[in-house]
Amino acid sequence: MDDFGADVFVNRDDPIPTIILDGSTPPRPRTPDTPGDSSDVETLSNQRKGLRGRFSAFKEKARIQDQLIEKLLAQVVPLDDAQIPEDEPTPKGGSTGVARPNFNLTTMSNNFRRFNARIGVVFVFQARAIRLLSWRKPTHTLSFLIIYTFICLDPYLLPLLPLAILLIAVLVPSFVARHPAAEFSLSSEQAIGYSPHGPPLAPPITVKPVKELSRDFFRNMRDLQNCMEDFTQLHDGIIKLVVPRTNFSDDALSSALFVFLFAACLFMSIAANVLPWRLIFLAIGWAVTCMGHPAIQRQVQTAHEKHIHPQEEKARGLVERWVARDVILDSAPETREVEIFELQHLSGAGEWEPWLFGASPYDPLSAGRVAGDRPAGTRFFEDVRPPQGWEWSEKKWALDLWSREWVEERIITGVEVETEGERWVYDIFDERAGEMAGVVEPPPPTPPGKGKERERDKGPSPKPQPKPSWQEGEDGDGRRGEWRRRRWVRLVKRKNIPEDST
């Protein structure tokens, strides 16, 4: 196995460090790094041939285990495309070459091995960035700060940065690799400088994935393991810091944060164009980079433990007292008024029979009434339920004594309103149509020629008087329609949602 190939990207420096935040679970003890002790090297060199055979047997055994686990998963969860719905079904005539296969253990294992063989470039970049920001070579860090300063002072140089990186970090090393310098000893009198003239002398540089089960392959697995630990620690730290203050588990604190952010948005919308953003980013970049220097880190840590840490509880107490004093929240839950209509039907014997309780008054010109549908509702008062997400705030229903108001609000016509007593609203009986006043038949047409003679005999006809769309009544002596209704009201309040249902 070629453990030190020059055509692969592998982090052969120190392992990627793991982050340990305050209050987080410390990472598990890692296995030792790549064998560096003499005893380990000798052991590996003596047993290299045996390890190859063991790795081969391990791969064969892993294949059998993958097949067994895949069959077991097939019994537990459906693995075929017909039974697992895709998150976003591929539309017909979509992009060619795009596939969304479902979970497969063999495919997952194969993709992980391919991914781990090619992820080294990310770890190399991460290791070099850490070495740059930790001042391992101060000249490199100062050069970075100089370039950063030029970009901050003249942001129009930013598009030049990727072009310069491609030119200096990719093309120039590739050319030098194809045209290597001549080898001369230092004492030679014929030593000359580098000359790019002449045909290429060396093969071009190509990037290949590392070999499976090689030392570089396990280096990538080591760094991948540490990166997963870093992501887990950062994720848990951010959740612990941000979520309790933004999910309104503490209404007062989240409301104060909302007010502060709203005021900051107003301030930034007004003053964003006058702030010296170039100097701000320049100061932030220099401060973050200088914080990585070991001497400054020790001083900052000492100052934090000596001055800031003892004052944290005091500052937190001041904020909590300010929030408790100045942030006023609604203590009572939101309440609304709901209504239900009691409908009664006139029987053939002339008696009113209880019919049902419904959400609609079933007036003469309602959509269901005109369409000939029967009223919908429940037969008993006890079966009426509050709306979803609400609960009763009062124990009993109350009769709405202002029957004329809700009739006028709904612009209901063809009804008679009781302003006293039980506050029933009756349908008005139409003698011409034999039904309610909501539907009136037009008068029969007059034969031509006879209407004018009758008008001359009768003289001028009086103007028709406008009739109200509804009438007020107390005793109800006249004939009425076959339906009457009255309105009941009750208060509801928002219901608390249990934590298990969220």
Short mmCIF file of C-alpha atoms in Angstrom, two decimals:
data_model
loop_
_atom_site.label_atom_id
_atom_site.label_comp_id
_atom_site.label_asym_id
_atom_site.label_seq_id
_atom_site.Cartn_x
_atom_site.Cartn_y
_atom_site.Cartn_z
CA MET A 1 0.00 0.00 0.00
CA ASP A 2 1.26 3.40 -0.91
CA ASP A 3 0.89 5.24 2.34
CA PHE A 4 2.63 8.42 1.28
CA GLY A 5 1.47 9.07 -2.26
CA ALA A 6 2.15 12.57 -3.52
CA ASP A 7 -1.02 12.67 -5.61
CA VAL A 8 -3.54 12.53 -2.77
CA PHE A 9 -4.83 15.14 -0.30
CA VAL A 10 -4.39 13.89 3.26
CA ASN A 11 -3.90 15.74 6.52
CA ARG A 12 -0.62 14.25 7.79
CA ASP A 13 -0.16 16.96 10.43
CA ASP A 14 -1.75 17.01 13.86
CA PRO A 15 -5.30 15.61 14.08
CA ILE A 16 -8.22 17.98 13.73
CA PRO A 17 -8.86 19.25 17.29
CA THR A 18 -12.17 18.67 19.00
CA ILE A 19 -14.11 21.43 20.74
CA ILE A 20 -15.19 21.03 24.37
CA LEU A 21 -17.74 23.60 25.50
CA ASP A 22 -18.71 24.37 29.09
CA GLY A 23 -21.33 21.95 30.33
CA SER A 24 -20.98 19.65 27.33
CA THR A 25 -20.18 15.99 27.45
CA PRO A 26 -16.46 15.44 26.97
CA PRO A 27 -15.55 13.37 23.94
CA ARG A 28 -14.71 9.76 24.38
CA PRO A 29 -11.04 8.84 24.56
CA ARG A 30 -9.74 8.51 21.06
CA THR A 31 -7.56 5.72 19.85
CA PRO A 32 -3.88 6.60 19.51
CA ASP A 33 -2.79 8.54 16.47
CA THR A 34 -1.00 7.01 13.56
CA PRO A 35 1.77 4.80 14.93
CA GLY A 36 4.70 7.00 15.77
CA ASP A 37 6.47 5.05 18.51
CA SER A 38 9.29 2.75 17.50
CA SER A 39 7.59 -0.24 19.06
CA ASP A 40 4.38 0.38 17.14
CA VAL A 41 6.28 0.85 13.88
CA GLU A 42 8.16 -2.38 14.39
CA THR A 43 4.98 -4.24 15.24
CA LEU A 44 3.24 -2.94 12.13
CA SER A 45 6.21 -3.72 9.91
CA ASN A 46 6.42 -7.26 11.26
CA GLN A 47 2.70 -7.91 10.98
CA ARG A 48 1.94 -5.94 7.77
CA LYS A 49 1.47 -9.11 5.77
CA GLY A 50 -0.78 -10.57 8.44
CA LEU A 51 -2.83 -7.39 8.60
CA ARG A 52 -3.46 -7.53 4.86
CA GLY A 53 -4.89 -10.98 5.21
CA ARG A 54 -6.98 -9.91 8.16
CA PHE A 55 -8.28 -6.88 6.27
CA SER A 56 -9.22 -9.07 3.33
CA ALA A 57 -11.07 -11.46 5.61
CA PHE A 58 -12.68 -8.49 7.36
CA LYS A 59 -13.94 -7.13 4.03
CA GLU A 60 -15.45 -10.47 3.11
CA LYS A 61 -17.05 -10.73 6.53
CA ALA A 62 -18.37 -7.17 6.26
CA ARG A 63 -20.03 -7.99 2.95
CA ILE A 64 -21.83 -10.94 4.51
CA GLN A 65 -22.88 -8.79 7.48
CA ASP A 66 -24.14 -6.06 5.14
CA GLN A 67 -26.30 -8.59 3.31
CA LEU A 68 -27.70 -9.99 6.54
CA ILE A 69 -28.46 -6.54 7.98
CA GLU A 70 -30.05 -5.44 4.71
CA LYS A 71 -32.34 -8.48 4.76
CA LEU A 72 -33.22 -7.74 8.39
CA LEU A 73 -34.04 -4.13 7.56
CA ALA A 74 -36.16 -5.29 4.65
CA GLN A 75 -38.35 -7.12 7.17
CA VAL A 76 -38.61 -4.11 9.46
CA VAL A 77 -38.91 -1.17 7.08
CA PRO A 78 -39.82 -1.19 3.39
CA LEU A 79 -36.79 -0.64 1.23
CA ASP A 80 -38.29 -0.66 -2.23
CA ASP A 81 -39.21 2.50 -4.10
CA ALA A 82 -42.86 1.51 -4.34
CA GLN A 83 -43.42 1.53 -0.57
CA ILE A 84 -41.26 4.48 0.54
CA PRO A 85 -42.67 7.78 -0.74
CA GLU A 86 -40.10 10.24 -1.91
CA ASP A 87 -39.90 13.64 -0.26
CA GLU A 88 -40.18 15.41 -3.61
CA PRO A 89 -41.54 13.23 -6.39
CA THR A 90 -39.63 13.69 -9.60
CA PRO A 91 -41.86 15.48 -12.12
CA LYS A 92 -42.28 14.06 -15.57
CA GLY A 93 -39.81 15.46 -18.03
CA GLY A 94 -37.49 16.61 -15.26
CA SER A 95 -33.73 16.95 -15.33
CA THR A 96 -31.96 14.03 -16.90
CA GLY A 97 -29.35 12.17 -14.87
CA VAL A 98 -30.98 13.04 -11.52
CA ALA A 99 -31.87 10.07 -9.31
CA ARG A 100 -33.14 9.91 -5.74
CA PRO A 101 -32.61 6.35 -4.55
CA ASN A 102 -33.99 5.27 -1.20
CA PHE A 103 -31.91 4.01 1.70
CA ASN A 104 -29.82 0.96 0.99
CA LEU A 105 -27.21 -0.37 3.39
CA THR A 106 -24.82 -1.55 0.69
CA THR A 107 -25.05 1.76 -1.17
CA MET A 108 -24.55 3.65 2.10
CA SER A 109 -21.42 1.66 2.94
CA ASN A 110 -19.99 2.07 -0.55
CA ASN A 111 -20.70 5.81 -0.60
CA PHE A 112 -19.06 6.26 2.79
CA ARG A 113 -15.87 4.53 1.66
CA ARG A 114 -15.76 6.65 -1.50
CA PHE A 115 -16.49 9.80 0.51
CA ASN A 116 -13.80 9.06 3.10
CA ALA A 117 -11.24 8.43 0.35
CA ARG A 118 -11.87 11.90 -1.13
CA ILE A 119 -12.59 14.12 1.90
CA GLY A 120 -8.91 14.70 2.68
CA VAL A 121 -8.81 18.02 0.81
CA VAL A 122 -11.28 19.48 3.32
CA PHE A 123 -9.18 18.36 6.27
CA VAL A 124 -6.01 19.72 4.66
CA PHE A 125 -7.66 23.11 4.24
CA GLN A 126 -8.97 23.00 7.82
CA ALA A 127 -5.57 22.04 9.23
CA ARG A 128 -3.81 24.82 7.30
CA ALA A 129 -6.41 27.38 8.41
CA ILE A 130 -5.90 26.34 12.04
CA ARG A 131 -2.14 26.56 11.63
CA LEU A 132 -2.50 30.00 10.04
CA LEU A 133 -4.79 31.43 12.74
CA SER A 134 -2.80 29.90 15.62
CA TRP A 135 0.38 31.79 14.62
CA ARG A 136 2.45 28.67 14.00
CA LYS A 137 4.42 30.73 11.47
CA PRO A 138 3.98 34.43 12.28
CA THR A 139 5.13 35.49 8.82
CA HIS A 140 2.26 33.59 7.22
CA THR A 141 -0.28 35.05 9.64
CA LEU A 142 1.00 38.60 9.13
CA SER A 143 0.86 38.13 5.36
CA PHE A 144 -2.75 37.01 5.71
CA LEU A 145 -3.55 40.09 7.80
CA ILE A 146 -1.97 42.37 5.20
CA ILE A 147 -4.08 40.87 2.43
CA TYR A 148 -7.18 41.06 4.62
CA THR A 149 -6.43 44.73 5.35
CA PHE A 150 -6.14 45.57 1.64
CA ILE A 151 -9.49 43.84 0.94
CA CYS A 152 -11.25 45.64 3.81
CA LEU A 153 -9.95 49.04 2.77
CA ASP A 154 -10.68 48.40 -0.91
CA PRO A 155 -13.51 45.82 -1.23
CA TYR A 156 -13.29 45.98 -5.02
CA LEU A 157 -10.22 43.75 -4.72
CA LEU A 158 -12.39 40.88 -3.46
CA PRO A 159 -13.13 39.46 -6.97
CA LEU A 160 -9.36 39.41 -7.51
CA LEU A 161 -8.80 37.05 -4.58
CA PRO A 162 -10.10 33.75 -6.11
CA LEU A 163 -8.28 34.50 -9.37
CA ALA A 164 -5.01 35.11 -7.52
CA ILE A 165 -5.47 31.92 -5.48
CA LEU A 166 -6.08 29.91 -8.65
CA LEU A 167 -3.03 31.45 -10.27
CA ILE A 168 -0.57 31.18 -7.38
CA ALA A 169 -1.77 28.09 -5.52
CA VAL A 170 -2.79 25.89 -8.47
CA LEU A 171 -1.24 26.88 -11.80
CA VAL A 172 2.25 27.89 -10.61
CA PRO A 173 2.84 24.69 -8.52
CA SER A 174 1.53 22.58 -11.38
CA PHE A 175 3.92 24.24 -13.83
CA VAL A 176 6.87 23.84 -11.45
CA ALA A 177 6.01 20.16 -11.02
CA ARG A 178 6.07 19.68 -14.81
CA HIS A 179 9.29 21.70 -15.18
CA PRO A 180 11.38 20.83 -12.11
CA ALA A 181 14.57 22.68 -11.32
CA ALA A 182 17.91 21.09 -12.11
CA GLU A 183 19.66 19.39 -9.21
CA PHE A 184 23.06 20.87 -8.34
CA SER A 185 25.09 20.60 -5.19
CA LEU A 186 25.75 23.76 -3.22
CA SER A 187 29.49 23.52 -3.85
CA SER A 188 29.12 23.19 -7.57
CA GLU A 189 30.36 26.10 -9.63
CA GLN A 190 27.85 25.32 -12.36
CA ALA A 191 24.84 25.97 -10.14
CA ILE A 192 22.33 28.14 -11.90
CA GLY A 193 18.91 29.49 -11.01
CA TYR A 194 15.58 28.01 -11.97
CA SER A 195 14.90 28.04 -15.71
CA PRO A 196 11.42 27.32 -17.12
CA HIS A 197 12.71 26.78 -20.65
CA GLY A 198 12.51 23.46 -22.41
CA PRO A 199 9.89 20.73 -22.74
CA PRO A 200 8.11 19.22 -19.73
CA LEU A 201 10.31 16.82 -17.84
CA ALA A 202 7.97 15.34 -15.23
CA PRO A 203 4.45 13.90 -15.38
CA PRO A 204 1.58 16.23 -14.43
CA ILE A 205 0.10 16.28 -10.97
CA THR A 206 -3.17 14.39 -10.63
CA VAL A 207 -5.41 14.06 -7.62
CA LYS A 208 -6.45 10.54 -6.74
CA PRO A 209 -8.51 9.19 -3.86
CA VAL A 210 -6.58 7.43 -1.13
CA LYS A 211 -6.52 3.67 -1.13
CA GLU A 212 -8.96 1.89 1.08
CA LEU A 213 -7.57 0.53 4.36
CA SER A 214 -4.37 2.51 3.89
CA ARG A 215 -2.86 4.70 6.56
CA ASP A 216 -4.15 7.84 4.83
CA PHE A 217 -7.62 6.30 4.71
CA PHE A 218 -7.60 5.93 8.49
CA ARG A 219 -6.23 9.45 8.88
CA ASN A 220 -9.30 10.71 7.02
CA MET A 221 -11.52 8.61 9.28
CA ARG A 222 -9.76 10.08 12.32
CA ASP A 223 -10.34 13.65 11.16
CA LEU A 224 -13.90 12.85 10.13
CA GLN A 225 -14.54 11.47 13.60
CA ASN A 226 -13.19 14.65 15.20
CA CYS A 227 -15.21 16.88 12.87
CA MET A 228 -18.38 15.02 13.79
CA GLU A 229 -17.57 15.59 17.44
CA ASP A 230 -16.98 19.30 16.75
CA PHE A 231 -20.29 19.64 14.95
CA THR A 232 -22.11 17.85 17.77
CA GLN A 233 -20.55 20.08 20.40
CA LEU A 234 -21.28 23.27 18.45
CA HIS A 235 -24.84 22.18 17.70
CA ASP A 236 -25.59 21.38 21.35
CA GLY A 237 -23.89 24.58 22.51
CA ILE A 238 -25.89 26.77 20.11
CA ILE A 239 -29.14 25.01 21.02
CA LYS A 240 -28.42 25.48 24.72
CA LEU A 241 -27.58 29.15 24.26
CA VAL A 242 -30.14 30.30 21.70
CA VAL A 243 -33.25 28.13 21.95
CA PRO A 244 -34.24 28.82 25.61
CA ARG A 245 -34.07 32.56 24.90
CA THR A 246 -35.96 32.50 21.61
CA ASN A 247 -38.65 29.81 21.96
CA PHE A 248 -40.70 31.84 24.49
CA SER A 249 -40.34 29.23 27.21
CA ASP A 250 -39.63 32.35 29.28
CA ASP A 251 -42.14 34.82 27.83
CA ALA A 252 -40.66 37.86 29.52
CA LEU A 253 -37.08 37.18 28.40
CA SER A 254 -38.07 36.33 24.81
CA SER A 255 -40.31 39.41 24.64
CA ALA A 256 -37.46 41.63 25.86
CA LEU A 257 -35.18 40.08 23.23
CA PHE A 258 -37.83 40.70 20.59
CA VAL A 259 -38.10 44.37 21.58
CA PHE A 260 -34.31 44.76 21.53
CA LEU A 261 -33.98 43.16 18.09
CA PHE A 262 -36.86 45.25 16.75
CA ALA A 263 -35.16 48.43 17.98
CA ALA A 264 -31.88 47.23 16.45
CA CYS A 265 -33.62 46.67 13.12
CA LEU A 266 -35.02 50.20 13.22
CA PHE A 267 -31.61 51.62 14.08
CA MET A 268 -29.83 49.66 11.35
CA SER A 269 -32.41 50.63 8.73
CA ILE A 270 -31.64 54.29 9.48
CA ALA A 271 -27.93 54.30 10.31
CA ALA A 272 -26.61 51.42 8.18
CA ASN A 273 -25.48 53.74 5.40
CA VAL A 274 -23.41 55.95 7.69
CA LEU A 275 -21.52 53.26 9.62
CA PRO A 276 -17.84 52.74 8.67
CA TRP A 277 -18.24 49.12 7.62
CA ARG A 278 -14.70 48.87 6.22
CA LEU A 279 -13.12 49.84 9.54
CA ILE A 280 -15.57 47.63 11.44
CA PHE A 281 -14.69 44.51 9.44
CA LEU A 282 -11.02 45.42 9.59
CA ALA A 283 -11.10 45.69 13.39
CA ILE A 284 -13.10 42.45 13.74
CA GLY A 285 -10.72 40.50 11.50
CA TRP A 286 -7.62 41.73 13.32
CA ALA A 287 -9.20 41.06 16.72
CA VAL A 288 -10.23 37.49 15.81
CA THR A 289 -6.82 36.71 14.31
CA CYS A 290 -4.91 38.17 17.25
CA MET A 291 -7.06 36.17 19.65
CA GLY A 292 -5.49 33.03 18.19
CA HIS A 293 -1.99 34.00 19.38
CA PRO A 294 -1.02 31.80 22.36
CA ALA A 295 0.25 34.74 24.47
CA ILE A 296 -2.91 36.76 23.90
CA GLN A 297 -5.07 33.72 24.61
CA ARG A 298 -3.44 33.27 28.00
CA GLN A 299 -3.93 36.93 28.86
CA VAL A 300 -7.57 36.92 27.74
CA GLN A 301 -8.28 33.75 29.71
CA THR A 302 -6.65 35.21 32.83
CA ALA A 303 -8.62 38.47 32.48
CA HIS A 304 -11.86 36.54 31.97
CA GLU A 305 -11.38 34.44 35.08
CA LYS A 306 -10.29 37.45 37.15
CA HIS A 307 -12.68 40.21 36.05
CA ILE A 308 -15.52 38.92 33.86
CA HIS A 309 -16.43 35.57 35.39
CA PRO A 310 -17.13 36.99 38.90
CA GLN A 311 -19.46 39.61 37.37
CA GLU A 312 -21.48 37.22 35.19
CA GLU A 313 -24.02 36.37 37.88
CA LYS A 314 -24.42 40.03 38.80
CA ALA A 315 -25.01 41.06 35.19
CA ARG A 316 -27.46 38.21 34.67
CA GLY A 317 -29.34 39.28 37.79
CA LEU A 318 -29.58 42.87 36.54
CA VAL A 319 -31.04 41.70 33.23
CA GLU A 320 -33.53 39.41 34.93
CA ARG A 321 -34.69 42.16 37.29
CA TRP A 322 -35.07 44.61 34.39
CA VAL A 323 -37.11 42.07 32.43
CA ALA A 324 -39.32 41.28 35.42
CA ARG A 325 -39.90 44.96 36.14
CA ASP A 326 -40.38 46.46 32.68
CA VAL A 327 -41.87 43.64 30.57
CA ILE A 328 -45.61 43.32 31.22
CA LEU A 329 -47.34 40.24 29.81
CA ASP A 330 -50.98 39.23 29.56
CA SER A 331 -51.73 36.88 32.42
CA ALA A 332 -55.28 35.94 31.44
CA PRO A 333 -55.84 33.67 28.41
CA GLU A 334 -57.56 34.98 25.30
CA THR A 335 -61.36 34.68 25.38
CA ARG A 336 -63.92 34.74 22.57
CA GLU A 337 -67.71 34.54 22.38
CA VAL A 338 -69.24 31.65 20.47
CA GLU A 339 -72.87 31.26 19.43
CA ILE A 340 -75.35 28.51 18.76
CA PHE A 341 -78.89 28.74 17.36
CA GLU A 342 -81.78 26.77 18.79
CA LEU A 343 -84.18 25.79 16.01
CA GLN A 344 -87.79 24.68 16.50
CA HIS A 345 -90.24 23.43 13.88
CA LEU A 346 -94.01 23.96 13.76
CA SER A 347 -95.84 20.62 13.72
CA GLY A 348 -99.07 19.82 11.96
CA ALA A 349 -100.93 20.13 15.28
CA GLY A 350 -99.76 23.73 15.64
CA GLU A 351 -97.18 23.08 18.37
CA TRP A 352 -93.52 23.99 18.31
CA GLU A 353 -91.23 20.96 18.46
CA PRO A 354 -87.55 21.18 19.46
CA TRP A 355 -85.54 20.37 16.37
CA LEU A 356 -81.77 20.90 16.84
CA PHE A 357 -78.94 23.28 17.79
CA GLY A 358 -76.92 24.51 14.82
CA ALA A 359 -74.33 27.08 13.82
CA SER A 360 -76.67 28.71 11.28
CA PRO A 361 -79.96 30.51 12.02
CA TYR A 362 -81.54 28.82 8.97
CA ASP A 363 -83.26 32.04 7.92
CA PRO A 364 -85.61 32.12 4.87
CA LEU A 365 -82.95 33.36 2.45
CA SER A 366 -79.99 31.29 3.69
CA ALA A 367 -78.12 29.18 1.14
CA GLY A 368 -79.19 25.88 2.66
CA ARG A 369 -82.79 26.98 2.93
CA VAL A 370 -83.00 28.11 -0.69
CA ALA A 371 -81.31 24.89 -1.86
CA GLY A 372 -83.84 22.82 0.07
CA ASP A 373 -81.33 21.31 2.51
CA ARG A 374 -82.34 20.38 6.00
CA PRO A 375 -80.64 22.21 8.90
CA ALA A 376 -77.47 20.65 10.32
CA GLY A 377 -76.58 20.41 13.98
CA THR A 378 -77.04 18.37 17.14
CA ARG A 379 -80.19 17.44 18.99
CA PHE A 380 -79.01 18.14 22.53
CA PHE A 381 -77.32 21.11 24.17
CA GLU A 382 -74.79 18.86 25.91
CA ASP A 383 -73.42 17.66 22.57
CA VAL A 384 -72.25 21.13 21.53
CA ARG A 385 -68.44 21.24 21.69
CA PRO A 386 -66.10 24.27 21.74
CA PRO A 387 -63.95 25.01 18.66
CA GLN A 388 -60.71 23.10 18.24
CA GLY A 389 -57.98 24.51 20.46
CA TRP A 390 -60.48 26.19 22.80
CA GLU A 391 -62.28 25.24 26.01
CA TRP A 392 -65.32 26.55 27.84
CA SER A 393 -64.73 29.59 30.03
CA GLU A 394 -68.29 29.66 31.43
CA LYS A 395 -70.36 26.86 32.87
CA LYS A 396 -73.67 27.59 31.12
CA TRP A 397 -75.03 29.07 27.92
CA ALA A 398 -76.71 32.47 28.08
CA LEU A 399 -79.73 33.53 26.01
CA ASP A 400 -79.05 36.52 23.76
CA LEU A 401 -81.69 39.08 24.76
CA TRP A 402 -80.75 41.45 21.93
CA SER A 403 -82.38 39.46 19.18
CA ARG A 404 -82.96 42.45 16.91
CA GLU A 405 -79.23 43.28 16.84
CA TRP A 406 -78.06 39.91 15.49
CA VAL A 407 -80.89 39.91 12.94
CA GLU A 408 -79.80 43.31 11.65
CA GLU A 409 -76.12 42.35 11.66
CA ARG A 410 -76.83 39.38 9.40
CA ILE A 411 -79.29 41.38 7.23
CA ILE A 412 -81.95 38.70 7.70
CA THR A 413 -85.29 39.42 5.99
CA GLY A 414 -88.72 37.82 6.12
CA VAL A 415 -88.74 37.25 9.89
CA GLU A 416 -90.62 38.50 12.92
CA VAL A 417 -88.54 39.38 15.99
CA GLU A 418 -89.66 39.02 19.59
CA THR A 419 -88.25 41.88 21.63
CA GLU A 420 -89.64 40.51 24.89
CA GLY A 421 -90.23 37.10 26.37
CA GLU A 422 -88.19 34.23 24.98
CA ARG A 423 -86.68 36.26 22.10
CA TRP A 424 -87.75 33.94 19.30
CA VAL A 425 -87.27 35.01 15.70
CA TYR A 426 -90.14 33.60 13.57
CA ASP A 427 -90.49 33.16 9.83
CA ILE A 428 -93.24 35.39 8.42
CA PHE A 429 -95.99 33.40 6.72
CA ASP A 430 -96.76 34.52 3.15
CA GLU A 431 -100.44 34.05 2.39
CA ARG A 432 -99.98 34.38 -1.39
CA ALA A 433 -97.23 31.82 -1.67
CA GLY A 434 -98.19 29.72 1.35
CA GLU A 435 -94.57 29.88 2.48
CA MET A 436 -92.14 32.19 4.15
CA ALA A 437 -91.81 35.80 3.08
CA GLY A 438 -88.37 35.22 1.74
CA VAL A 439 -89.77 33.82 -1.53
CA VAL A 440 -92.69 35.73 -3.10
CA GLU A 441 -94.35 34.76 -6.37
CA PRO A 442 -94.84 37.55 -8.90
CA PRO A 443 -98.46 38.60 -9.77
CA PRO A 444 -100.06 36.95 -12.83
CA PRO A 445 -99.52 38.84 -16.10
CA THR A 446 -102.31 41.15 -17.32
CA PRO A 447 -103.76 40.52 -20.83
CA PRO A 448 -102.80 43.20 -23.34
CA GLY A 449 -105.31 45.98 -23.81
CA LYS A 450 -107.25 45.40 -20.61
CA GLY A 451 -104.83 47.00 -18.23
CA LYS A 452 -105.33 50.50 -19.59
CA GLU A 453 -109.14 50.23 -19.44
CA ARG A 454 -109.03 49.14 -15.80
CA GLU A 455 -106.67 51.98 -14.97
CA ARG A 456 -109.05 54.52 -16.49
CA ASP A 457 -111.98 53.03 -14.54
CA LYS A 458 -110.19 52.95 -11.22
CA GLY A 459 -108.42 56.26 -11.58
CA PRO A 460 -104.91 56.95 -10.33
CA SER A 461 -103.56 54.13 -8.11
CA PRO A 462 -101.94 55.05 -4.81
CA LYS A 463 -98.17 54.60 -4.44
CA PRO A 464 -97.16 51.33 -2.69
CA GLN A 465 -95.91 51.81 0.82
CA PRO A 466 -92.47 50.27 1.58
CA LYS A 467 -92.66 47.33 4.00
CA PRO A 468 -89.97 46.51 6.54
CA SER A 469 -87.89 43.42 5.93
CA TRP A 470 -88.73 42.16 9.45
CA GLN A 471 -91.39 42.89 12.04
CA GLU A 472 -91.47 43.19 15.80
CA GLY A 473 -94.00 41.18 17.74
CA GLU A 474 -94.79 40.23 21.31
CA ASP A 475 -97.62 37.73 21.46
CA GLY A 476 -97.55 36.43 17.92
CA ASP A 477 -101.30 36.54 17.20
CA GLY A 478 -100.86 36.27 13.42
CA ARG A 479 -99.92 33.21 11.41
CA ARG A 480 -96.22 32.48 11.27
CA GLY A 481 -93.88 30.28 9.27
CA GLU A 482 -92.78 26.78 10.14
CA TRP A 483 -89.41 27.70 11.70
CA ARG A 484 -88.30 29.80 14.62
CA ARG A 485 -84.91 30.26 16.22
CA ARG A 486 -83.12 32.06 19.03
CA ARG A 487 -79.45 32.68 19.79
CA TRP A 488 -77.40 31.39 22.70
CA VAL A 489 -73.89 32.62 23.55
CA ARG A 490 -71.03 31.35 25.67
CA LEU A 491 -67.42 32.37 26.32
CA VAL A 492 -64.46 30.16 25.40
CA LYS A 493 -60.75 30.52 26.16
CA ARG A 494 -57.60 29.20 24.56
CA LYS A 495 -56.62 25.74 25.71
CA ASN A 496 -53.07 24.92 26.77
CA ILE A 497 -51.33 22.52 24.41
CA PRO A 498 -49.54 19.70 26.27
CA GLU A 499 -45.84 19.21 25.60
CA ASP A 500 -46.35 15.65 24.35
CA SER A 501 -48.42 16.84 21.36
CA THR A 502 -45.87 19.38 20.12
#
